[in-house]
Coordinates of C-alpha atoms in Angstrom, one line a residue:
Chain A
M1 CA 0.0 0.0 0.0
I2 CA 2.7 2.4 1.0
N3 CA 6.2 2.1 -0.4
I4 CA 8.9 4.6 0.6
K5 CA 12.5 4.4 -0.7
D6 CA 15.4 6.5 0.5
L7 CA 13.3 9.5 1.5
H8 CA 15.0 12.7 2.4
K9 CA 13.6 16.0 3.7
S10 CA 15.2 19.1 5.0
Y11 CA 13.8 22.4 6.1
K12 CA 15.5 25.6 5.3
M13 CA 15.9 27.9 8.3
G14 CA 17.4 31.1 7.0
S15 CA 20.9 30.1 5.9
N16 CA 20.9 26.9 7.8
S17 CA 19.3 23.7 6.6
L18 CA 17.7 21.2 9.0
H19 CA 18.0 17.7 7.7
V20 CA 14.9 16.0 9.3
L21 CA 14.5 12.8 7.3
K22 CA 17.8 11.1 6.3
G23 CA 16.9 8.3 4.0
I24 CA 13.8 6.4 5.2
N25 CA 13.0 3.0 3.7
F26 CA 9.6 1.9 4.8
S27 CA 6.6 0.0 3.4
V28 CA 3.2 -0.8 4.7
K29 CA 0.9 -3.5 3.5
E30 CA -2.9 -3.3 3.3
G31 CA -4.6 -3.8 6.6
E32 CA -1.7 -3.0 8.8
L33 CA -1.9 -1.0 12.0
V34 CA 1.5 0.7 12.4
A35 CA 2.7 2.9 15.2
I36 CA 5.4 5.4 14.3
M37 CA 7.3 6.3 17.4
G38 CA 10.0 8.6 18.3
S39 CA 10.9 11.5 20.6
S40 CA 10.1 15.0 19.7
G41 CA 12.2 16.1 16.7
S42 CA 12.8 12.6 15.5
G43 CA 11.0 13.4 12.2
K44 CA 7.9 11.2 12.8
S45 CA 5.3 13.9 12.2
T46 CA 7.2 15.1 9.1
L47 CA 7.1 11.5 7.8
L48 CA 3.4 11.4 8.4
N49 CA 2.8 14.7 6.7
I50 CA 4.7 13.6 3.6
I51 CA 2.7 10.3 3.6
G52 CA -0.4 12.5 3.9
M53 CA 0.7 14.8 1.0
L54 CA 0.5 17.7 3.4
D55 CA 4.2 18.3 2.8
N56 CA 6.6 17.5 0.0
Y57 CA 10.0 15.7 0.1
D58 CA 13.4 16.4 -1.4
K59 CA 14.8 13.1 -2.5
G60 CA 13.7 9.5 -2.8
S61 CA 10.3 8.1 -3.8
Y62 CA 7.0 7.6 -2.2
E63 CA 4.3 5.4 -3.8
L64 CA 0.8 5.1 -2.5
D65 CA -1.2 2.2 -3.9
D66 CA 1.4 2.0 -6.7
I67 CA 1.0 5.7 -7.7
L68 CA 4.2 7.8 -7.4
I69 CA 3.5 10.8 -5.2
K70 CA 6.0 13.4 -6.1
D71 CA 5.9 17.1 -6.9
L72 CA 2.1 17.1 -7.1
N73 CA 0.4 20.4 -7.7
E74 CA -2.0 21.6 -5.1
T75 CA -5.1 20.7 -7.0
K76 CA -3.9 17.1 -7.7
A77 CA -2.7 16.7 -4.1
A78 CA -6.1 17.8 -2.8
N79 CA -7.8 15.3 -5.1
Y80 CA -5.5 12.5 -3.9
R81 CA -5.9 13.4 -0.3
N82 CA -9.7 13.4 -0.7
K83 CA -9.7 10.1 -2.5
F84 CA -6.9 8.1 -0.7
L85 CA -6.4 9.5 2.8
G86 CA -8.2 10.3 6.0
F87 CA -6.6 12.4 8.7
V88 CA -7.0 12.5 12.4
F89 CA -5.1 15.2 14.3
Q90 CA -4.0 15.7 17.9
S91 CA -5.9 19.0 18.0
F92 CA -8.9 17.5 16.2
N93 CA -9.0 20.3 13.6
L94 CA -12.8 20.4 13.3
I95 CA -14.3 23.5 11.8
N96 CA -15.6 25.2 14.9
Y97 CA -18.7 26.8 13.4
K98 CA -19.9 23.6 11.8
S99 CA -22.0 21.0 13.6
A100 CA -20.6 17.5 14.0
V101 CA -22.5 16.1 11.0
D102 CA -21.6 19.1 8.9
N103 CA -17.9 18.5 9.7
V104 CA -18.3 14.8 8.6
I105 CA -20.1 15.9 5.4
L106 CA -17.3 18.1 4.3
P107 CA -15.0 15.5 2.5
L108 CA -18.1 14.2 0.7
Y109 CA -18.9 17.8 -0.3
Y110 CA -15.5 18.0 -1.9
Q111 CA -16.1 14.7 -3.7
G112 CA -19.1 16.2 -5.3
I113 CA -21.6 13.8 -3.8
K114 CA -25.3 14.8 -3.8
R115 CA -26.6 16.6 -0.7
K116 CA -29.1 14.0 0.4
E117 CA -26.7 11.1 0.0
R118 CA -23.8 12.7 1.8
E119 CA -26.0 13.7 4.7
K120 CA -27.2 10.1 5.1
T121 CA -23.7 8.7 4.7
A122 CA -22.3 11.2 7.3
L123 CA -25.0 10.2 9.8
D124 CA -24.2 6.5 9.3
Y125 CA -20.5 7.2 10.1
L126 CA -21.4 9.3 13.1
D127 CA -23.5 6.4 14.2
N128 CA -20.5 4.0 13.8
V129 CA -18.5 6.1 16.2
G130 CA -21.5 6.3 18.6
L131 CA -22.4 10.0 18.1
K132 CA -25.6 9.9 16.1
N133 CA -27.4 11.8 18.9
W134 CA -24.7 14.5 18.9
A135 CA -25.0 15.2 15.1
S136 CA -26.3 18.7 15.4
H137 CA -23.9 19.8 18.2
L138 CA -21.0 22.2 17.6
P139 CA -17.5 21.1 18.4
S140 CA -17.5 23.4 21.4
E141 CA -20.3 21.4 22.9
L142 CA -18.5 18.1 22.6
S143 CA -15.9 16.6 24.9
G144 CA -12.3 15.9 23.7
G145 CA -13.1 12.2 23.1
Q146 CA -16.2 13.0 21.2
K147 CA -14.4 15.6 19.1
Q148 CA -11.8 13.0 18.2
R149 CA -14.5 10.5 17.3
V150 CA -16.1 13.1 15.0
A151 CA -12.7 13.6 13.5
I152 CA -12.4 9.9 12.9
A153 CA -15.8 9.7 11.4
R154 CA -14.8 12.6 9.1
A155 CA -11.6 10.8 8.1
M156 CA -13.4 7.6 7.4
V157 CA -16.4 9.0 5.5
S158 CA -14.6 9.3 2.2
K159 CA -13.6 5.6 2.4
P160 CA -9.8 6.3 2.3
K161 CA -7.2 3.7 1.5
V162 CA -5.1 4.8 4.5
L163 CA -6.0 6.5 7.8
L164 CA -3.3 8.7 9.2
A165 CA -3.5 9.7 12.8
D166 CA -1.0 12.2 14.3
E167 CA -1.0 11.8 18.1
P168 CA -4.7 11.0 18.1
T169 CA -4.7 10.6 21.9
G170 CA -2.3 13.4 22.6
A171 CA -4.9 15.8 24.0
L172 CA -7.0 13.1 25.8
D173 CA -6.9 11.5 29.2
S174 CA -6.2 7.7 29.5
N175 CA -9.8 6.6 29.6
T176 CA -10.8 8.5 26.5
S177 CA -7.5 7.5 24.8
S178 CA -8.5 3.9 25.2
E179 CA -11.9 4.6 23.7
V180 CA -10.4 6.3 20.7
M181 CA -7.8 3.5 20.3
S182 CA -10.4 0.8 20.5
L183 CA -12.3 2.6 17.8
I184 CA -9.1 2.7 15.7
Q185 CA -8.6 -1.0 16.3
K186 CA -12.1 -1.7 15.2
I187 CA -11.6 0.2 12.0
N188 CA -8.4 -1.6 11.4
N189 CA -10.0 -5.0 12.0
S190 CA -12.4 -4.2 9.2
G191 CA -9.4 -4.1 6.9
K192 CA -8.4 -0.5 6.8
T193 CA -4.6 0.4 6.7
I194 CA -3.8 2.8 9.6
L195 CA -0.7 4.7 10.6
V196 CA -0.6 6.2 14.1
V197 CA 2.1 8.6 15.2
T198 CA 2.6 8.6 18.9
H199 CA 5.3 9.0 21.5
E200 CA 3.4 6.9 24.1
E201 CA 4.5 3.2 24.6
D202 CA 0.9 2.3 25.8
I203 CA -0.6 3.6 22.6
A204 CA 2.0 2.0 20.4
K205 CA 1.4 -1.4 22.0
M206 CA -2.2 -1.3 20.9
C207 CA -0.9 -1.4 17.3
K208 CA 0.3 -4.4 15.3
R209 CA 3.7 -3.1 14.3
I210 CA 6.1 -0.4 15.8
V211 CA 8.5 1.7 13.7
K212 CA 10.9 3.7 15.8
L213 CA 12.5 6.9 14.4
K214 CA 15.5 8.6 15.8
D215 CA 17.3 11.6 14.3
G216 CA 15.6 11.1 10.9
V217 CA 16.3 7.4 10.4
I218 CA 14.4 4.2 11.3
V219 CA 16.2 2.5 14.2
E220 CA 13.7 -0.2 14.8
D221 CA 10.9 -1.9 12.9
K222 CA 9.2 -4.8 14.5
K223 CA 5.9 -6.6 14.6
I224 CA 4.3 -7.0 18.0
K225 CA 1.5 -8.8 19.7
Q226 CA -1.3 -6.3 19.7
K227 CA -2.9 -5.4 23.0
V228 CA -6.5 -5.7 22.1
L229 CA -8.9 -3.4 23.9
Chain B
M1 CA -21.0 30.6 -9.7
F2 CA -24.3 28.8 -10.0
Y3 CA -23.2 25.7 -8.2
K4 CA -26.0 25.3 -5.8
D5 CA -24.0 23.4 -3.2
R6 CA -21.5 26.1 -2.9
W7 CA -24.3 28.6 -2.3
I8 CA -25.6 26.5 0.5
E9 CA -22.1 26.2 1.9
I10 CA -21.8 30.0 1.7
F11 CA -25.2 30.7 3.4
E12 CA -24.3 28.4 6.2
T13 CA -20.9 30.1 6.7
I14 CA -22.7 33.5 6.7
K15 CA -25.3 32.3 9.1
K16 CA -22.7 30.9 11.5
N17 CA -20.4 34.0 11.3
K18 CA -22.9 36.8 11.8
L19 CA -20.5 39.4 13.3
R20 CA -18.0 39.0 10.6
T21 CA -20.6 39.2 7.9
F22 CA -22.2 42.2 9.6
L23 CA -18.9 44.1 9.8
A24 CA -18.0 43.5 6.2
G25 CA -21.5 44.3 5.0
F26 CA -21.8 47.4 7.3
T27 CA -18.5 48.8 5.9
V28 CA -19.8 48.6 2.4
A29 CA -23.3 49.8 3.2
L30 CA -21.9 52.7 5.1
G31 CA -19.4 53.6 2.4
I32 CA -22.1 53.6 -0.3
F33 CA -24.5 55.4 2.0
I34 CA -22.0 58.2 2.7
F35 CA -21.0 58.4 -0.9
I36 CA -24.6 58.8 -2.0
M37 CA -25.3 61.3 0.7
L38 CA -22.2 63.5 0.1
F39 CA -22.7 63.3 -3.7
G40 CA -26.3 64.1 -3.4
L41 CA -25.9 67.0 -1.0
A42 CA -23.2 68.5 -3.2
N43 CA -25.6 68.2 -6.2
G44 CA -28.2 69.9 -4.1
L45 CA -25.8 72.7 -3.4
E46 CA -25.3 73.1 -7.1
N47 CA -29.0 73.1 -7.6
T48 CA -29.4 76.0 -5.2
F49 CA -26.6 77.8 -6.9
E50 CA -28.1 77.5 -10.3
K51 CA -31.5 78.6 -9.0
Y52 CA -30.1 81.8 -7.4
F53 CA -27.6 82.8 -10.0
K54 CA -29.3 81.8 -13.1
D55 CA -32.4 83.8 -12.3
D56 CA -31.9 86.7 -14.5
Q57 CA -32.1 86.6 -18.2
L58 CA -28.5 86.1 -19.5
N59 CA -28.7 88.4 -22.6
T60 CA -29.1 91.4 -20.4
I61 CA -27.1 94.5 -19.8
W62 CA -27.5 96.8 -16.7
I63 CA -26.4 100.4 -17.2
N64 CA -25.8 102.6 -14.1
G65 CA -24.6 106.2 -13.8
S66 CA -22.0 107.0 -11.3
R67 CA -19.7 110.0 -10.5
T68 CA -17.0 110.8 -13.1
S69 CA -13.4 110.8 -12.1
K70 CA -12.0 113.0 -14.7
P71 CA -12.8 116.6 -15.9
Y72 CA -13.9 116.8 -19.5
A73 CA -15.3 119.3 -21.9
G74 CA -15.5 122.0 -19.4
Y75 CA -17.1 119.8 -16.7
E76 CA -15.4 119.2 -13.4
S77 CA -14.7 115.7 -12.2
N78 CA -16.9 114.0 -9.6
R79 CA -19.9 115.0 -11.6
R80 CA -22.9 112.7 -11.0
I81 CA -24.3 111.1 -14.1
R82 CA -28.0 110.4 -14.1
F83 CA -30.1 108.9 -16.9
K84 CA -33.3 110.4 -18.3
N85 CA -36.2 108.9 -20.2
E86 CA -34.8 110.4 -23.4
D87 CA -31.6 108.4 -23.0
L88 CA -33.7 105.2 -23.3
E89 CA -35.3 106.4 -26.5
D90 CA -31.9 107.3 -27.9
I91 CA -30.4 104.0 -27.1
Q92 CA -33.4 102.3 -28.6
N93 CA -33.2 104.3 -31.8
K94 CA -29.4 104.0 -32.1
F95 CA -29.1 100.3 -31.4
N96 CA -32.5 99.2 -32.6
F97 CA -31.2 96.3 -34.6
F98 CA -29.5 94.6 -31.6
I99 CA -32.1 95.3 -28.9
N100 CA -34.9 93.0 -27.9
G101 CA -36.2 95.2 -25.2
I102 CA -35.3 98.1 -23.0
T103 CA -36.6 99.3 -19.6
P104 CA -35.7 101.8 -17.0
R105 CA -35.7 101.0 -13.3
I106 CA -36.3 103.3 -10.4
T107 CA -36.0 101.7 -7.0
I108 CA -37.4 103.1 -3.7
S109 CA -38.4 101.7 -0.4
S110 CA -41.8 102.4 0.9
E111 CA -44.3 101.5 3.7
V112 CA -47.1 99.7 2.0
G113 CA -50.4 98.6 3.7
Y114 CA -53.7 97.0 3.1
R115 CA -56.4 97.5 5.7
L116 CA -54.7 96.9 9.1
K117 CA -51.6 95.2 7.8
S118 CA -48.6 97.1 6.5
N119 CA -44.9 96.4 5.8
N120 CA -41.9 97.9 4.2
Y121 CA -41.2 96.8 0.7
T122 CA -39.0 97.6 -2.2
V123 CA -40.9 99.3 -5.0
R124 CA -39.6 99.4 -8.5
G125 CA -40.8 101.7 -11.2
V126 CA -40.3 99.8 -14.5
G127 CA -41.4 99.4 -18.0
P128 CA -43.3 96.4 -19.5
H129 CA -40.1 94.7 -20.8
H130 CA -38.8 94.4 -17.2
Q131 CA -40.8 91.3 -16.9
F132 CA -38.6 89.5 -19.4
N133 CA -35.3 90.8 -17.9
E134 CA -36.1 89.4 -14.5
M135 CA -38.0 86.4 -15.8
T136 CA -40.9 87.3 -13.7
V137 CA -43.8 84.9 -13.9
I138 CA -47.4 86.2 -13.6
M139 CA -49.5 84.0 -11.4
D140 CA -52.6 86.1 -11.5
G141 CA -53.8 89.3 -13.4
R142 CA -51.2 91.0 -15.5
Y143 CA -47.8 92.9 -15.6
I144 CA -47.3 96.6 -16.0
N145 CA -48.3 97.5 -19.6
E146 CA -47.8 100.4 -22.1
A147 CA -51.1 102.0 -21.1
D148 CA -49.9 102.2 -17.4
I149 CA -46.7 104.0 -18.6
F150 CA -48.6 106.3 -20.9
N151 CA -51.4 107.3 -18.5
K152 CA -49.1 107.2 -15.4
E153 CA -51.6 104.8 -13.8
R154 CA -51.3 104.0 -10.2
N155 CA -51.4 100.2 -10.9
V156 CA -49.1 97.8 -9.1
V157 CA -48.0 94.2 -9.6
I158 CA -47.2 92.6 -6.2
G159 CA -44.9 89.6 -5.4
R160 CA -46.3 86.4 -4.1
L161 CA -45.0 87.0 -0.6
V162 CA -46.4 90.6 -0.6
K163 CA -49.7 89.1 -1.4
Q164 CA -49.3 86.5 1.4
D165 CA -48.3 89.2 3.9
L166 CA -51.0 91.7 3.2
F167 CA -53.9 89.7 1.8
G168 CA -53.5 86.2 3.2
N169 CA -56.0 84.1 1.4
E170 CA -58.0 87.0 0.0
D171 CA -57.9 87.7 -3.7
P172 CA -55.8 90.9 -4.2
I173 CA -56.7 91.6 -7.8
G174 CA -58.7 94.9 -8.1
K175 CA -58.1 95.7 -4.4
F176 CA -56.4 98.9 -3.4
I177 CA -53.2 99.2 -1.2
N178 CA -51.8 102.3 0.4
G179 CA -48.3 103.5 -0.3
G180 CA -46.7 107.0 0.1
G181 CA -50.0 108.4 1.1
R182 CA -51.8 107.3 -2.1
S183 CA -53.8 104.3 -3.0
W184 CA -52.7 101.9 -5.7
K185 CA -54.7 99.3 -7.5
V186 CA -53.3 95.7 -7.6
V187 CA -53.5 94.4 -11.1
G188 CA -51.3 91.3 -10.8
V189 CA -49.4 88.9 -8.6
F190 CA -46.1 87.4 -9.7
Q191 CA -43.6 84.8 -8.6
D192 CA -39.9 84.8 -9.2
D193 CA -37.4 81.9 -8.9
G194 CA -34.7 84.4 -7.7
G195 CA -35.6 83.8 -4.0
D196 CA -37.7 85.4 -1.3
N197 CA -36.4 88.9 -1.7
E198 CA -37.5 88.9 -5.3
E199 CA -41.0 87.9 -4.3
R200 CA -41.2 90.7 -1.6
M201 CA -41.1 93.3 -4.5
I202 CA -43.8 95.6 -5.9
Y203 CA -43.6 96.8 -9.5
C204 CA -45.3 99.9 -10.8
S205 CA -45.1 102.1 -13.9
Y206 CA -41.9 104.2 -13.9
T207 CA -43.7 107.2 -15.3
T208 CA -46.1 107.1 -12.3
L209 CA -43.2 106.9 -9.9
Q210 CA -41.4 109.7 -11.6
S211 CA -44.4 112.0 -11.3
I212 CA -44.8 111.2 -7.6
L213 CA -41.1 111.7 -6.8
K214 CA -41.2 115.0 -8.7
S215 CA -37.9 114.1 -10.2
S216 CA -39.1 114.9 -13.6
D217 CA -37.7 112.2 -15.9
E218 CA -34.7 110.6 -14.2
V219 CA -34.1 106.9 -13.9
D220 CA -31.7 104.9 -11.7
Q221 CA -30.8 102.2 -14.1
I222 CA -31.3 101.2 -17.7
I223 CA -31.8 97.5 -18.5
V224 CA -31.3 96.4 -22.0
S225 CA -31.7 92.9 -23.4
Y226 CA -30.1 92.2 -26.7
N227 CA -30.7 89.7 -29.4
P228 CA -28.9 86.5 -28.2
D229 CA -28.1 85.7 -31.8
I230 CA -25.2 88.1 -31.7
G231 CA -23.2 85.7 -29.5
Y232 CA -20.7 86.2 -26.7
D233 CA -18.3 88.3 -28.8
G234 CA -21.1 90.3 -30.3
A235 CA -22.4 91.0 -26.8
I236 CA -19.0 92.3 -25.6
E237 CA -18.9 94.6 -28.7
F238 CA -22.4 95.7 -28.1
E239 CA -21.6 96.6 -24.4
K240 CA -18.6 98.6 -25.5
N241 CA -20.5 100.5 -28.1
I242 CA -23.3 101.4 -25.7
K243 CA -20.8 102.6 -23.2
K244 CA -19.0 104.7 -25.8
Y245 CA -22.2 106.2 -27.0
L246 CA -23.4 107.1 -23.6
K247 CA -20.0 108.6 -22.6
S248 CA -20.0 110.9 -25.6
K249 CA -23.7 111.8 -25.0
K250 CA -23.1 112.6 -21.4
K251 CA -19.8 114.3 -22.2
I252 CA -17.6 112.0 -20.2
D253 CA -13.9 111.6 -20.9
P254 CA -13.7 108.4 -23.1
N255 CA -10.8 107.3 -20.9
D256 CA -12.6 107.8 -17.6
P257 CA -13.2 104.4 -16.0
K258 CA -16.0 105.8 -14.0
G259 CA -19.2 107.7 -15.0
I260 CA -21.0 104.9 -16.7
S261 CA -20.9 101.4 -15.4
V262 CA -22.2 98.5 -17.6
R263 CA -22.7 95.2 -16.0
S264 CA -23.6 92.3 -18.2
A265 CA -24.8 88.8 -17.6
S266 CA -22.3 87.5 -20.1
N267 CA -19.5 88.2 -17.7
D268 CA -21.6 86.8 -14.9
M269 CA -22.3 83.8 -16.9
Q270 CA -18.6 83.1 -17.3
Q271 CA -18.0 83.5 -13.6
N272 CA -21.0 81.4 -12.8
E273 CA -19.7 78.7 -15.0
Q274 CA -16.3 78.8 -13.4
F275 CA -17.8 78.6 -9.9
S276 CA -20.0 75.8 -11.1
D277 CA -17.0 74.0 -12.4
A278 CA -15.2 74.4 -9.1
L279 CA -18.2 73.0 -7.3
N280 CA -18.2 70.0 -9.7
Y281 CA -14.5 69.3 -9.1
M282 CA -15.2 69.4 -5.4
I283 CA -18.1 67.0 -5.8
I284 CA -15.9 64.6 -7.8
F285 CA -13.1 64.8 -5.3
I286 CA -15.5 64.1 -2.4
G287 CA -17.0 61.2 -4.3
I288 CA -13.7 59.6 -5.2
G289 CA -12.4 60.1 -1.7
T290 CA -15.4 58.5 -0.1
L291 CA -15.3 55.6 -2.5
F292 CA -11.6 55.2 -1.8
A293 CA -12.1 55.1 1.9
G294 CA -14.8 52.5 1.4
I295 CA -12.5 50.4 -0.7
I296 CA -9.7 50.6 1.9
G297 CA -12.2 49.6 4.6
I298 CA -13.5 46.6 2.8
S299 CA -10.0 45.5 1.8
N300 CA -8.9 45.7 5.4
I301 CA -11.8 43.5 6.6
M302 CA -11.2 41.0 3.8
V303 CA -7.6 40.6 4.7
F304 CA -8.5 40.2 8.3
V305 CA -11.3 37.7 7.6
I306 CA -9.0 35.5 5.5
K307 CA -6.3 35.6 8.0
E308 CA -8.8 34.5 10.6
R309 CA -9.9 31.6 8.4
N310 CA -6.5 30.4 7.5
K311 CA -6.7 27.4 9.7
E312 CA -10.2 26.5 8.4
F313 CA -8.8 26.6 4.9
G314 CA -5.9 24.3 6.0
I315 CA -8.5 21.8 7.4
R316 CA -10.5 22.1 4.2
K317 CA -7.5 21.4 2.1
A318 CA -6.4 18.5 4.2
I319 CA -9.8 16.8 3.6
G320 CA -9.7 17.5 -0.2
A321 CA -10.5 21.1 -1.0
T322 CA -8.6 22.3 -4.1
P323 CA -7.1 25.8 -4.0
N324 CA -9.5 27.0 -6.6
S325 CA -12.5 25.8 -4.6
I326 CA -11.2 27.9 -1.6
I327 CA -10.7 31.0 -3.7
A328 CA -14.1 30.6 -5.2
L329 CA -15.7 30.2 -1.8
V330 CA -14.1 33.3 -0.5
L331 CA -14.8 35.4 -3.6
Q332 CA -18.4 34.3 -3.9
E333 CA -19.0 35.0 -0.2
S334 CA -17.4 38.5 -0.4
I335 CA -19.2 39.4 -3.7
F336 CA -22.5 38.2 -2.3
I337 CA -22.1 40.2 0.9
T338 CA -20.8 43.4 -0.7
T339 CA -23.5 43.3 -3.4
I340 CA -26.3 42.9 -1.0
S341 CA -25.0 45.5 1.5
G342 CA -24.0 47.9 -1.3
Y343 CA -27.5 47.7 -2.5
V344 CA -28.8 48.3 1.0
G345 CA -26.6 51.4 1.4
L346 CA -27.7 52.6 -2.0
F347 CA -31.3 52.1 -1.1
F348 CA -31.1 54.0 2.2
G349 CA -28.9 56.8 0.7
V350 CA -31.3 57.4 -2.1
L351 CA -34.3 57.1 0.2
L352 CA -32.9 59.7 2.6
L353 CA -31.8 62.0 -0.2
S354 CA -35.2 62.0 -1.9
S355 CA -36.9 62.7 1.5
I356 CA -34.8 65.9 1.9
G357 CA -36.3 67.8 -1.1
D358 CA -36.1 71.5 -0.3
K359 CA -36.0 71.2 3.6
L360 CA -32.4 72.2 3.8
E361 CA -32.6 75.1 1.3
K362 CA -33.1 77.9 3.7
T363 CA -30.2 77.1 6.1
Y364 CA -27.8 75.0 4.1
F365 CA -28.5 76.1 0.5
I366 CA -29.2 72.5 -0.5
T367 CA -32.1 72.0 -2.9
D368 CA -33.4 68.7 -4.3
P369 CA -30.3 66.7 -3.6
Y370 CA -30.0 63.7 -6.0
V371 CA -27.6 61.2 -7.5
D372 CA -27.6 59.9 -11.0
F373 CA -28.8 56.4 -10.4
N374 CA -26.5 54.8 -13.0
F375 CA -23.6 56.6 -11.4
A376 CA -24.6 55.2 -8.0
I377 CA -24.8 51.7 -9.4
V378 CA -21.4 52.1 -11.0
A379 CA -20.0 53.2 -7.6
T380 CA -21.5 50.2 -5.9
L381 CA -20.2 47.8 -8.5
M382 CA -16.7 49.4 -8.0
L383 CA -16.8 48.8 -4.3
V384 CA -18.0 45.2 -5.0
L385 CA -15.2 44.7 -7.5
F386 CA -12.5 46.1 -5.2
G387 CA -13.9 44.1 -2.3
A388 CA -13.6 41.0 -4.4
L389 CA -10.1 42.0 -5.5
A390 CA -9.1 42.7 -1.9
G391 CA -10.4 39.2 -1.1
Y392 CA -8.8 37.5 -4.0
L393 CA -5.2 38.3 -3.2
P394 CA -5.1 37.0 0.3
A395 CA -7.5 34.2 -0.6
K396 CA -5.0 33.1 -3.3
K397 CA -2.2 33.2 -0.8
A398 CA -4.3 31.2 1.7
A399 CA -5.3 28.7 -0.9
T400 CA -1.7 28.0 -2.0
I401 CA -0.2 27.8 1.4
K402 CA 0.8 24.3 2.5
P403 CA -2.1 22.9 4.5
I404 CA 0.3 21.8 7.2
K405 CA 1.4 25.4 7.8
A406 CA -2.2 26.6 8.1
L407 CA -3.0 23.6 10.4
N408 CA -0.1 24.4 12.7
E409 CA -1.2 28.0 13.2
K410 CA -2.7 28.6 16.6

């Protein structure tokens, strides 16, 4: 599903250049649940952003579902993101003036799906994350866990090939974290490929494979026995 | 533009962001409103100006006698020049070809009363042609005629406000008023666009006034209207010739700048036009200035609004919005808001202007303020256009920014 070869990325900071990713080789098969771990500054979020086409890379290659993702223009990147990827962020990134269901509808809106149909689909997905009764609530009226579940519903509604989660439990307490992770496991068990960036061992153990990054290179890549919630 | 889903998206955004929408809309509405008001009021000022200064017939020359400043032909200087009835006849005969009409004018001030009411009015002794010089409009009865002049009749034509003062609702025609210890018969009522003073005037036959004043046949002023076909240059030439003729007739040094003064509307007309032009420039300046302020206002708000929505655009892009769809969203929203509120400002501006009418004429010299409607529409469209442009540039920037940057913004 994901095939990354010798990926380099550096950021220009004035006259200095910060080499963040120093040759990543990494591949993910369909249906995997991968935790990408590493301390702050290890390059894990950068890697996820490149996989998510939110950022570009300098050298190497990245293939998603056998399509080379390189130097895409913004319009093409937007279309690919919409078709192939679902995002879950640490800070939820819901649009604060839109209700839960309207947030979930948005990816379908950009797919050009008819109004009636996308409303129905969005409600189904909200139901899947257990928030059907909260459909008309604004994000400010939801708890952190609920917000993240809305965000997951929004990420899943466009039926992406890969779900990318950047510290999905970073802003949540341990109970809600477990709830969210159990939801992610459930989605994974239905066959979806999922990448989770985290720095918490507990969370990583709930995945099926752990990839550790340090100073821009992969230092460890192992399959583990998943802690099922 | 006609993509229904985007409209729904825009209406939802507007509904959920009322303050932002209100501020942007209010700026545009206020800008257009002030523009319409200023422009309209300035036009009203010009209306008043035209009404006051374009009252008198333009092809008219006023000739006054004054004191000479040079000795000539045995006369000492500082001699007072007065005109007599025969001067009028001579001018008429000499310049017959150019002259449309000629009238003398004798002005006095007198207490005039009817029954218990009385007041002080300006009384002018004139000839029949005076009506055309002053563009006097007869409302009732008639003006002074040749028979009045010939028979030295004590007939008067009174101004609209004189009639109001003395007669109220009573019909004044055929009634007698008292003035200078004599009674005068009212034969007509007139109105004059030249303002209230012109309508507080009483006209009578100059010969009658001369006989009462016992000043034999002297007149204060000679008013000549010439054939307008002679044009501006012809009029200047005509004035010169009259002056020259009268100077030789009255034995005044041809080089004496005093003695005879000739005032003509052709010079006035030029001055009026210059003043009118200056007023027009001022109006245009005010208009452009206001419009410019409005454009800056809406630009500011658009820049701010887009900055505020940067993160939202980042989210939208992350879930599949193309840069063009974001630009279109911003533009369509801004054009929609500016058009609606521009129209609202336009509507209220025009409404208020048209309700003013002549209410401000007395104190502020503003009459019937108006704006050319097409011009107002163009101004509104310009504001909409610049609002859109002001939205387009930052929207384009926001739309091309990497979503990750927008998402990381706090």
